[in-house]
PDB file of C-alpha atoms in Angstrom:
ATOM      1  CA  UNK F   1      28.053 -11.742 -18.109  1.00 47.00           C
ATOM      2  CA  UNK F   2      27.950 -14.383 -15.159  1.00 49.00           C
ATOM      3  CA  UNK F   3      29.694 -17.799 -15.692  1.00 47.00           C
ATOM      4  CA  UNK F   4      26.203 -19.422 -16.329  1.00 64.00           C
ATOM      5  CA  UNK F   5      25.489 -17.270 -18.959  1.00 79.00           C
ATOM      6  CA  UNK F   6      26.090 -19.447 -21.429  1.00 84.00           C
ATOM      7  CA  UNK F   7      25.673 -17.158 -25.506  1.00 90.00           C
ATOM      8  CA  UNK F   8      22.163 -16.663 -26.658  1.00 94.00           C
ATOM      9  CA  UNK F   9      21.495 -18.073 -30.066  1.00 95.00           C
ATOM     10  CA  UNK F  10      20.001 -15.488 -32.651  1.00 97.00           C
ATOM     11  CA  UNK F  11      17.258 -17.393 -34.424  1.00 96.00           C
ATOM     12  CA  UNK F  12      16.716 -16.511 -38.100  1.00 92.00           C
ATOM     13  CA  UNK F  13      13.169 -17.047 -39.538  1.00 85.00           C
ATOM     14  CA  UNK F  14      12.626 -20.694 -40.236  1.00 86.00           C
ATOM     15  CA  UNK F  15      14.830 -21.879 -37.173  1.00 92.00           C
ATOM     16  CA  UNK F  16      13.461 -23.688 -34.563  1.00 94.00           C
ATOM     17  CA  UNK F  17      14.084 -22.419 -30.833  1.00 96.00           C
ATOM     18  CA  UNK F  18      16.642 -24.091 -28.452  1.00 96.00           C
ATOM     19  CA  UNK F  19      14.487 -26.416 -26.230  1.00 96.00           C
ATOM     20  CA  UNK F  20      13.095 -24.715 -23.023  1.00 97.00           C
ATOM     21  CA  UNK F  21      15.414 -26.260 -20.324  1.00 95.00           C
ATOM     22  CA  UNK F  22      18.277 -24.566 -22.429  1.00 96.00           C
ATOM     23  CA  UNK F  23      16.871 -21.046 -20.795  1.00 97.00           C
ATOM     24  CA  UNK F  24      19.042 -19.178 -18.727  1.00 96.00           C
ATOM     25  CA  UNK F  25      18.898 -20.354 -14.905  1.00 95.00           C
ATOM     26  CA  UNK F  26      18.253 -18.236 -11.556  1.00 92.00           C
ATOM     27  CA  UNK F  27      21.573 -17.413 -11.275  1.00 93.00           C
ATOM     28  CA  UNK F  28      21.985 -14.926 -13.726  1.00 95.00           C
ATOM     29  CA  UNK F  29      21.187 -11.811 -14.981  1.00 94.00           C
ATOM     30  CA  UNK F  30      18.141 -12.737 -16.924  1.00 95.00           C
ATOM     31  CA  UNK F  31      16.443 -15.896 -15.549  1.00 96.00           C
ATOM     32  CA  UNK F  32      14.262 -17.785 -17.909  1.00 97.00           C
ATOM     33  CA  UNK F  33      15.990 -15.860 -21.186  1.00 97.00           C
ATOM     34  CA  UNK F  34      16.417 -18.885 -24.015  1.00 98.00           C
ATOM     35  CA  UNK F  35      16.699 -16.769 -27.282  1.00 97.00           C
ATOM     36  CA  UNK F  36      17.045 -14.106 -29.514  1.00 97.00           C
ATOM     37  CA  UNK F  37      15.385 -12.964 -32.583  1.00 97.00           C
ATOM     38  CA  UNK F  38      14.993 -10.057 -35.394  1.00 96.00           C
ATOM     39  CA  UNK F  39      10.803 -10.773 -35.873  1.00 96.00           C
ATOM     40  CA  UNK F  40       8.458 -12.940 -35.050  1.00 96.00           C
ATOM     41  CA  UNK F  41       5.451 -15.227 -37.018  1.00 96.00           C
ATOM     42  CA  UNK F  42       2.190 -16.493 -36.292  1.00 97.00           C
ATOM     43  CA  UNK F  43       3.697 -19.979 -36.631  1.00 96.00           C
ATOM     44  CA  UNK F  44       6.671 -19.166 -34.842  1.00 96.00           C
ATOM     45  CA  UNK F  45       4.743 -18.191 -31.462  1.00 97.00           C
ATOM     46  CA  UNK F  46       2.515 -21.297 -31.681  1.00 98.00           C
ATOM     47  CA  UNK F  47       5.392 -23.529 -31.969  1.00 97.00           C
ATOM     48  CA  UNK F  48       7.090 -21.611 -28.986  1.00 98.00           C
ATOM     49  CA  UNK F  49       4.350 -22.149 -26.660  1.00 98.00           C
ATOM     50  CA  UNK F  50       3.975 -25.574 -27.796  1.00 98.00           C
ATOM     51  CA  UNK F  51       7.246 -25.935 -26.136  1.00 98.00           C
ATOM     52  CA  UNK F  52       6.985 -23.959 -23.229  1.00 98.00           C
ATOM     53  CA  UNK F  53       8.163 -20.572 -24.358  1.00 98.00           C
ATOM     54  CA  UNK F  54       6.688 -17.392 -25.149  1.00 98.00           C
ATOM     55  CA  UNK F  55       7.885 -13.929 -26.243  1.00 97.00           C
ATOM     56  CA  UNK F  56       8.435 -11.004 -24.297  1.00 95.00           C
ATOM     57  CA  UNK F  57      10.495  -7.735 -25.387  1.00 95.00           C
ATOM     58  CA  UNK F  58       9.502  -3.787 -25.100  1.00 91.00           C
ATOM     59  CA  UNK F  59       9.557  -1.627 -28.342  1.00 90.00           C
ATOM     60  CA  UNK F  60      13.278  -0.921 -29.666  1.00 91.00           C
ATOM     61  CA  UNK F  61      14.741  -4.511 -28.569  1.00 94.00           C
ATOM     62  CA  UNK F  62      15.116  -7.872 -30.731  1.00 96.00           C
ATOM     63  CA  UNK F  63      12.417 -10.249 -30.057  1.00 97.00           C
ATOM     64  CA  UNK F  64      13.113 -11.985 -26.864  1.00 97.00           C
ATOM     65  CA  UNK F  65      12.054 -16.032 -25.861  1.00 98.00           C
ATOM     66  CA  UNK F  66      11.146 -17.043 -22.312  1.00 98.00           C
ATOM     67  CA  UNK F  67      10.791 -20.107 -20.422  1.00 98.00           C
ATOM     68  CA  UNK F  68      11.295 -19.337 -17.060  1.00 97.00           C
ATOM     69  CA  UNK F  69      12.022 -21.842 -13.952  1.00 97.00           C
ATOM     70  CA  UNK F  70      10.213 -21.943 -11.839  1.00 97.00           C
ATOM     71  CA  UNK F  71       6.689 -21.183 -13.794  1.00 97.00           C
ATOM     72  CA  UNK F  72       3.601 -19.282 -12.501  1.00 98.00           C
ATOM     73  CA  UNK F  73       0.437 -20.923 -12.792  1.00 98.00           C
ATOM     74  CA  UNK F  74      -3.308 -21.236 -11.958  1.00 98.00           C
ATOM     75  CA  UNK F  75      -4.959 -24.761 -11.390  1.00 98.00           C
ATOM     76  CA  UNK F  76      -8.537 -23.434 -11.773  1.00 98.00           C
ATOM     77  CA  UNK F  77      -9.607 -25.393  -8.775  1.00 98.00           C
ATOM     78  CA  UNK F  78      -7.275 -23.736  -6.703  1.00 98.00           C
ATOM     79  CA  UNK F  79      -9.104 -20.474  -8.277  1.00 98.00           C
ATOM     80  CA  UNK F  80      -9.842 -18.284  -4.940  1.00 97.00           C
ATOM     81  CA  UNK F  81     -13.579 -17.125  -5.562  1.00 97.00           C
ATOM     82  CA  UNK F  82     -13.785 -14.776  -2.711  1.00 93.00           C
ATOM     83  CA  UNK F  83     -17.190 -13.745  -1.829  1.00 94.00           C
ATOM     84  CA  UNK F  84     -17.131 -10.135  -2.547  1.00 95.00           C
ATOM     85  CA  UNK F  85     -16.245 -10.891  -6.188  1.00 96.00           C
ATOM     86  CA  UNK F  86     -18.955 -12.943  -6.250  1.00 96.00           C
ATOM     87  CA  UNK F  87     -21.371 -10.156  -4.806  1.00 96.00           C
ATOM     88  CA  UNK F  88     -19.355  -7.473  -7.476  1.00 96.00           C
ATOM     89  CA  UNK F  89     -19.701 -10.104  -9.856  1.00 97.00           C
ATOM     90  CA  UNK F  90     -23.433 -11.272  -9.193  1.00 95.00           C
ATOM     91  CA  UNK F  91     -24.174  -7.379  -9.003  1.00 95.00           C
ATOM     92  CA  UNK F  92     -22.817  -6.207 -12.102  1.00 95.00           C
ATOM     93  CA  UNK F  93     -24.309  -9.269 -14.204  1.00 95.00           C
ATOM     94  CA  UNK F  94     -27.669  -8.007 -12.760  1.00 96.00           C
ATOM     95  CA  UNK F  95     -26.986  -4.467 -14.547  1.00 95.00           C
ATOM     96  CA  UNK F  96     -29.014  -3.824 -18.073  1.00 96.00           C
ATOM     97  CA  UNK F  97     -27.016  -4.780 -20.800  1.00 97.00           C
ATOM     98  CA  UNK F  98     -24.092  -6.722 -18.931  1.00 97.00           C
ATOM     99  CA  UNK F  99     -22.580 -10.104 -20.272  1.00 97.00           C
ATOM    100  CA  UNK F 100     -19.190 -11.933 -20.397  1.00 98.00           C
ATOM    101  CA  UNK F 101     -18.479 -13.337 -23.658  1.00 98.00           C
ATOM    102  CA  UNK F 102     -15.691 -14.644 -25.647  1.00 98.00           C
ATOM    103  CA  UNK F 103     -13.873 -13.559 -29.065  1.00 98.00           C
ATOM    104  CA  UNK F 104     -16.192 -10.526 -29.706  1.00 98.00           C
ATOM    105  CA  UNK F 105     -13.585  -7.954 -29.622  1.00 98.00           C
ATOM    106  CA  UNK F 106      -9.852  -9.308 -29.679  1.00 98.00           C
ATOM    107  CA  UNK F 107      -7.690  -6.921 -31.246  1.00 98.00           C
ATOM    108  CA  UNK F 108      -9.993  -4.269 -29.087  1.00 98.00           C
ATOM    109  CA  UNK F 109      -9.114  -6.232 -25.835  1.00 98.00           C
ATOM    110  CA  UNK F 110      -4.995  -6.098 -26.730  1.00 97.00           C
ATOM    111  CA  UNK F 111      -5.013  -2.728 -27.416  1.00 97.00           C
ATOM    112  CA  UNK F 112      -6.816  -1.989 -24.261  1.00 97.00           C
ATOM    113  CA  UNK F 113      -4.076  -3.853 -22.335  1.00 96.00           C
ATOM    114  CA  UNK F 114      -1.364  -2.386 -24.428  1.00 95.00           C
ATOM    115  CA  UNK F 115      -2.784   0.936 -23.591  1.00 93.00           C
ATOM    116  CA  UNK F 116      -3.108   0.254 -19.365  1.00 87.00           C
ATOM    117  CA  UNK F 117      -0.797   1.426 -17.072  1.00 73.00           C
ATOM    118  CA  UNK F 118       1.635  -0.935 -14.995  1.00 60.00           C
ATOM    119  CA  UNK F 119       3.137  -0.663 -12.358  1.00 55.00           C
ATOM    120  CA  UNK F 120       6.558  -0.311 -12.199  1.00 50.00           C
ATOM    121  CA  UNK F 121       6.633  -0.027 -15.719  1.00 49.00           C
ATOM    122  CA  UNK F 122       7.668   2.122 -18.530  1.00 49.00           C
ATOM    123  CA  UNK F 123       5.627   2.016 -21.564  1.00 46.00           C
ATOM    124  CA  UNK F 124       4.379  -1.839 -22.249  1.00 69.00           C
ATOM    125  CA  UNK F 125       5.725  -5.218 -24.080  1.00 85.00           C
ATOM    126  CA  UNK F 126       2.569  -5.279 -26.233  1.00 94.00           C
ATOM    127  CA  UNK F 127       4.236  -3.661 -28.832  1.00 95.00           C
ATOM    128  CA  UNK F 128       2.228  -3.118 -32.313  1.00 95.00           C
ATOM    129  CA  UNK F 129       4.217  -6.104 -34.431  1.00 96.00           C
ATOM    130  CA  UNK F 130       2.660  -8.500 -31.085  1.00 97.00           C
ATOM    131  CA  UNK F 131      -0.686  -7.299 -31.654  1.00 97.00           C
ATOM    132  CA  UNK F 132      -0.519  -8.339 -35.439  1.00 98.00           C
ATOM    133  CA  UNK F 133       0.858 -11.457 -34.637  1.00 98.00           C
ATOM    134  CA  UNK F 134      -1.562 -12.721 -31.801  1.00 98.00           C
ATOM    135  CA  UNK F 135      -4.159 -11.309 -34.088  1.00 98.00           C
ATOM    136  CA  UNK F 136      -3.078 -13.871 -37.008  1.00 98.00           C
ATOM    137  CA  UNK F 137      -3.131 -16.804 -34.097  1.00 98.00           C
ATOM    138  CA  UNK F 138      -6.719 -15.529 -32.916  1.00 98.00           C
ATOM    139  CA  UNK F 139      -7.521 -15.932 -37.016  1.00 98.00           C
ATOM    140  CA  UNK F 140      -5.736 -19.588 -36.591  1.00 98.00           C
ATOM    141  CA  UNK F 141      -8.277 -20.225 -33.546  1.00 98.00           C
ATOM    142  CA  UNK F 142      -5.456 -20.728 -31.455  1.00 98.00           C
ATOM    143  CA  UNK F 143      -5.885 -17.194 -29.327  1.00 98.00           C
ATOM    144  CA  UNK F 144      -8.485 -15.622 -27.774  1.00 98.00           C
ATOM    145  CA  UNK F 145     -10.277 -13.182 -25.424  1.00 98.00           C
ATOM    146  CA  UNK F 146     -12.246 -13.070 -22.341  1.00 98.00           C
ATOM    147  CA  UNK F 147     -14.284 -10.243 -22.101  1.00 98.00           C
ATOM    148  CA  UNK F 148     -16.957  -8.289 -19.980  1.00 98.00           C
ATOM    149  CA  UNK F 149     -19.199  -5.757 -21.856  1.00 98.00           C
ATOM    150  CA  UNK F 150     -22.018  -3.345 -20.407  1.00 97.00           C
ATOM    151  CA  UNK F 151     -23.949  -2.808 -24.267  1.00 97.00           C
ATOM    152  CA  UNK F 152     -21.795  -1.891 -26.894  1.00 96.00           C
ATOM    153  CA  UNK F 153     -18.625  -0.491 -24.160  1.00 98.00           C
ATOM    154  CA  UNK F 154     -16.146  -3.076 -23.603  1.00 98.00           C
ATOM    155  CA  UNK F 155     -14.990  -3.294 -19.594  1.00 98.00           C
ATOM    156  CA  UNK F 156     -12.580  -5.115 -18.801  1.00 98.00           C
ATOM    157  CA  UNK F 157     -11.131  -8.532 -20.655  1.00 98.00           C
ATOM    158  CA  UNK F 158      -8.249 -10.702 -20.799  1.00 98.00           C
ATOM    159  CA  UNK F 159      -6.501 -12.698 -23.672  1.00 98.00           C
ATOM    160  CA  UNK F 160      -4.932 -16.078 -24.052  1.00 98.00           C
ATOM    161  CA  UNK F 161      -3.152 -19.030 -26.339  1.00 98.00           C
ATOM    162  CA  UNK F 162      -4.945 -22.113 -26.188  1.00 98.00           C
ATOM    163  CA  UNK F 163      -3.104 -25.255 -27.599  1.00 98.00           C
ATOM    164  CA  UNK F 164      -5.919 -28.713 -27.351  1.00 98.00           C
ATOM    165  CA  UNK F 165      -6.133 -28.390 -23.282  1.00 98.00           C
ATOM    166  CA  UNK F 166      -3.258 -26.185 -22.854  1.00 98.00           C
ATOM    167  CA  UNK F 167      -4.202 -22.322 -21.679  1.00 98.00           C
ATOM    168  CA  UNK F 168      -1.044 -20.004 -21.736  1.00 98.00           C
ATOM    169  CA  UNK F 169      -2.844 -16.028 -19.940  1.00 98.00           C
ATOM    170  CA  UNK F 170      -1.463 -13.387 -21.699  1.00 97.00           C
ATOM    171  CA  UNK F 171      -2.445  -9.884 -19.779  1.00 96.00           C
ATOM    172  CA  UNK F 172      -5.439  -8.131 -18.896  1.00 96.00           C
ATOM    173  CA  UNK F 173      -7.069  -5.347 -18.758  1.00 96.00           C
ATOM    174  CA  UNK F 174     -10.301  -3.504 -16.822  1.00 97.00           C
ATOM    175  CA  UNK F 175     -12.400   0.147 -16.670  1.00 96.00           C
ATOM    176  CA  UNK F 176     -14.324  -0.951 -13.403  1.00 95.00           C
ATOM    177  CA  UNK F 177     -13.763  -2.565 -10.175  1.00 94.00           C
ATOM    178  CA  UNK F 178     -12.949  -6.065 -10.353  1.00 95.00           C
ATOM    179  CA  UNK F 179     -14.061  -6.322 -14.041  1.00 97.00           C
ATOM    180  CA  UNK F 180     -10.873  -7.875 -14.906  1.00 96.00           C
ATOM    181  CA  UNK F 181     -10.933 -10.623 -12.179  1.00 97.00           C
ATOM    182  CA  UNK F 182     -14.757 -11.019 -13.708  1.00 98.00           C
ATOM    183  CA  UNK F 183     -13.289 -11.755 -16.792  1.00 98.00           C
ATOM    184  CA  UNK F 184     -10.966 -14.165 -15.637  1.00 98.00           C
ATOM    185  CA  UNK F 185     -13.289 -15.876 -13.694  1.00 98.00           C
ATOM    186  CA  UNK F 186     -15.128 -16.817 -17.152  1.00 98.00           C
ATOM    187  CA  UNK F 187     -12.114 -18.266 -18.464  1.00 98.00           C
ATOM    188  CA  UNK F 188     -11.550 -20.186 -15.014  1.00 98.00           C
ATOM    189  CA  UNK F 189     -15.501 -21.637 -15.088  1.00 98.00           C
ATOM    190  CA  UNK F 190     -14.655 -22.334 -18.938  1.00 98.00           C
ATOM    191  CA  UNK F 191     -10.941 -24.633 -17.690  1.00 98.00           C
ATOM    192  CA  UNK F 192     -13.089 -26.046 -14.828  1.00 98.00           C
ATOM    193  CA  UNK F 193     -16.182 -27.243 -16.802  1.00 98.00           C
ATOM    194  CA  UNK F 194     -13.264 -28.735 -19.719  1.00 98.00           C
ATOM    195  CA  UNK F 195     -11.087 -29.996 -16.835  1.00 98.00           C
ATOM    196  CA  UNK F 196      -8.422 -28.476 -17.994  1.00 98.00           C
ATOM    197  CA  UNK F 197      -5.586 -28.477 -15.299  1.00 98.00           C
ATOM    198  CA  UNK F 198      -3.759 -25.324 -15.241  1.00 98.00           C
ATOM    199  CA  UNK F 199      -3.712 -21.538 -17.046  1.00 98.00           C
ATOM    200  CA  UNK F 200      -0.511 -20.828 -17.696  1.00 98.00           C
ATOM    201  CA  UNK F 201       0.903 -17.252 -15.904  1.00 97.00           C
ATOM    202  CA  UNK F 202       4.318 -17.219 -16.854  1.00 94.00           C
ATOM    203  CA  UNK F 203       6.102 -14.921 -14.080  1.00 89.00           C
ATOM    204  CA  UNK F 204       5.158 -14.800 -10.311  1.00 92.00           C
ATOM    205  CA  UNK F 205       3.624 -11.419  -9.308  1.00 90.00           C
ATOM    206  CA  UNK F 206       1.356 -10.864  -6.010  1.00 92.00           C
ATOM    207  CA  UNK F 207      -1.806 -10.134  -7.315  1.00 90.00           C
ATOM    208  CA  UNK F 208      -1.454 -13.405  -9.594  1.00 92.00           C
ATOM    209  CA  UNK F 209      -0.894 -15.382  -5.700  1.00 95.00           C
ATOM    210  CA  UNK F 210      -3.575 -13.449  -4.699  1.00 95.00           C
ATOM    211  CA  UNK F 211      -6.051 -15.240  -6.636  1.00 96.00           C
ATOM    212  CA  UNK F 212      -4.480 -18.842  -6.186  1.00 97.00           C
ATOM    213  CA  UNK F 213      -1.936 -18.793  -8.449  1.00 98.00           C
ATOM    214  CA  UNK F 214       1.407 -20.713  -7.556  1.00 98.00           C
ATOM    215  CA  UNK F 215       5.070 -21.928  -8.972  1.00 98.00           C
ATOM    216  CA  UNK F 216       5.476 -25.086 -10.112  1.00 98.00           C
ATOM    217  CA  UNK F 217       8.925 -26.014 -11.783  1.00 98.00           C
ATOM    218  CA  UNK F 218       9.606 -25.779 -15.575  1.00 98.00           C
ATOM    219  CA  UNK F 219       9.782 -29.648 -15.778  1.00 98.00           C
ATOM    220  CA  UNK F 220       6.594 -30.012 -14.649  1.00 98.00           C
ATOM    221  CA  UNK F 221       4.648 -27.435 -16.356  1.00 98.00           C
ATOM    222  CA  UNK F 222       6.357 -28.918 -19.740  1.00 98.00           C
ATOM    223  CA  UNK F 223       4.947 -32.412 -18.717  1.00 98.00           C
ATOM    224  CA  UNK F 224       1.780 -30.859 -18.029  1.00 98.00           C
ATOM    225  CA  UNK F 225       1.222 -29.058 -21.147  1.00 98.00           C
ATOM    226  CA  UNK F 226       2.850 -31.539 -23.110  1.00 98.00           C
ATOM    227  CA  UNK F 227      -0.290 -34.030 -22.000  1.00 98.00           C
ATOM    228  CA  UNK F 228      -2.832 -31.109 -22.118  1.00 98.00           C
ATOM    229  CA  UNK F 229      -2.432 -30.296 -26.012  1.00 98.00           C
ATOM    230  CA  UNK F 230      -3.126 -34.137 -27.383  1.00 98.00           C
ATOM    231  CA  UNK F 231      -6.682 -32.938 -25.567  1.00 98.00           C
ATOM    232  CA  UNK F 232      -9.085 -31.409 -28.100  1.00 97.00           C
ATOM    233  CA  UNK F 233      -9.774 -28.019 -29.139  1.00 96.00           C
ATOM    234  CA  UNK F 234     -12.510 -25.413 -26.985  1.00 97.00           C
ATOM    235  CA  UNK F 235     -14.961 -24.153 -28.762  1.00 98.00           C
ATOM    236  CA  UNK F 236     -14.284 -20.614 -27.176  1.00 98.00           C
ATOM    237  CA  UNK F 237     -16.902 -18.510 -29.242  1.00 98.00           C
ATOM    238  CA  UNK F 238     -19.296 -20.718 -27.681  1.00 98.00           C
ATOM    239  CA  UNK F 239     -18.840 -20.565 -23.988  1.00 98.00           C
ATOM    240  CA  UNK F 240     -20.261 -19.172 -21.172  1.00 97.00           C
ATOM    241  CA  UNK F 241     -19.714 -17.880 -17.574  1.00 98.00           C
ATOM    242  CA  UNK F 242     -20.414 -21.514 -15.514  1.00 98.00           C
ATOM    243  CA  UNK F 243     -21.793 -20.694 -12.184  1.00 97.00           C
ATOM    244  CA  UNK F 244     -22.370 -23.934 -10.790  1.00 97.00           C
ATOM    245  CA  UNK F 245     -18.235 -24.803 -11.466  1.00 98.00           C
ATOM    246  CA  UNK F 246     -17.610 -21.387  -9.509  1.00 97.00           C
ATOM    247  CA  UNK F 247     -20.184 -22.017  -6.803  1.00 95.00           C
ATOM    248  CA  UNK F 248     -18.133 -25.497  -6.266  1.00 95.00           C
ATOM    249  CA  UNK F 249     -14.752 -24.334  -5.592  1.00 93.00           C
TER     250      UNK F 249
END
């Protein structure tokens, strides 16, 4: 254990979680680790994001609580809307039977990214006792999915926590080229048209930079999301892909 490691506290159900800054810094060997725990509830995870924190562990471990510094994120303005996914996307919405929706299918759309490969990775994080859980918050309203659909075949879709104005992206998964970026530009047109300021992407990878995404410390994104949730409630079910907030970027 480094110096800077300071103990993890084991949190038994009922407890609340150490406060986010309390996370374990760069300079160890598990950056943004805060806590540790034998399960996880509904109520649990939504009070964890609330503060900046979300869970992350692979099947076999105890429940572990993130907050990492500095924090990956996606103002949707900065949202790069390159012109061939706007051909791939104009195309395939052309195609018989082809829509992007939200909260049809959730459960359907984390088992499909449970079930994708990753790279550079054994086995996945979205372990069956997540799936129940997330599925409890989509009940609550407070997750949901992004999805693309060709009739009754689901493509490619994405899921997320929404807290008020606060997005938190979750993973994602697709069955055709560029469906997945499809899917997330719905949820982008969606934050753009509610002016809501950033989706939350919790770790840096390069496909995330690829499509705008940058770090911003944990201080900020805490301020950020602190303001965000006193904003009201999406009504998810009821949106709709918003060209014109695309077409603007």
């Amino acid at each position: 254990m480094s110096t800077s490691e300071s103990p993890l506290p084991w949190i038994e159900a009922g407890q609340a979680l150490p406060a986010a800054d309390l996370a374990w810094s760069q300079e160890t060997s598990a950056p943004g680790l805060l806590a540790v725990s034998p399960d996880l509830t509904a109520v649990q995870v939504a009070q964890a994001y609330a503060q900046g924190t979300f869970p992350w562990y692979s099947r076999g471990q105890p429940v572990l609580w993130w907050s990492p510094d500095p924090r990956m994120v996606l103002e949707p303005k900065a949202f790069r809307f390159h012109r061939s996914l706007q051909q791939s996307l104009k195309k395939q919405l052309q195609m018989p039977g082809v829509r992007l929706c939200f909260d049809q299918a959730f459960v359907q759309v984390m088992q499909r990214c449970a079930d994708s490969p990753r790279q550079r990775q054994n086995g996945t994080w979205i372990v069956p006792r997540m799936i129940e859980v997330y599925t409890e918050l989509h009940q609550m309203g407070l997750a949901h999915s992004a999805e693309l659909w060709q009739d009754d075949r689901l493509m490619a879709g994405l899921y997320f926590v929404s807290l008020g104005h606060a997005v938190f992206g979750e993973s994602m998964f697709t069955s055709v080229r560029d469906g997945s970026k499809m899917a997330l530009s719905l949820l982008v047109s969606t934050c753009l048209r509610h002016k809501i300021p950033v989706i939350d992407c919790q770790q840096n990878t390069s496909h995330l930079a690829s499509l705008g995404a940058h770090e911003i410390s944990r201080c900020q994104f805490l301020h950020i999301i602190s303001q965000a949730q006193r904003e009201s409630t999406i009504p998810w079910p009821e949106q709709h892909l918003y060209w014109d907030e695309l077409l603007n970027l």
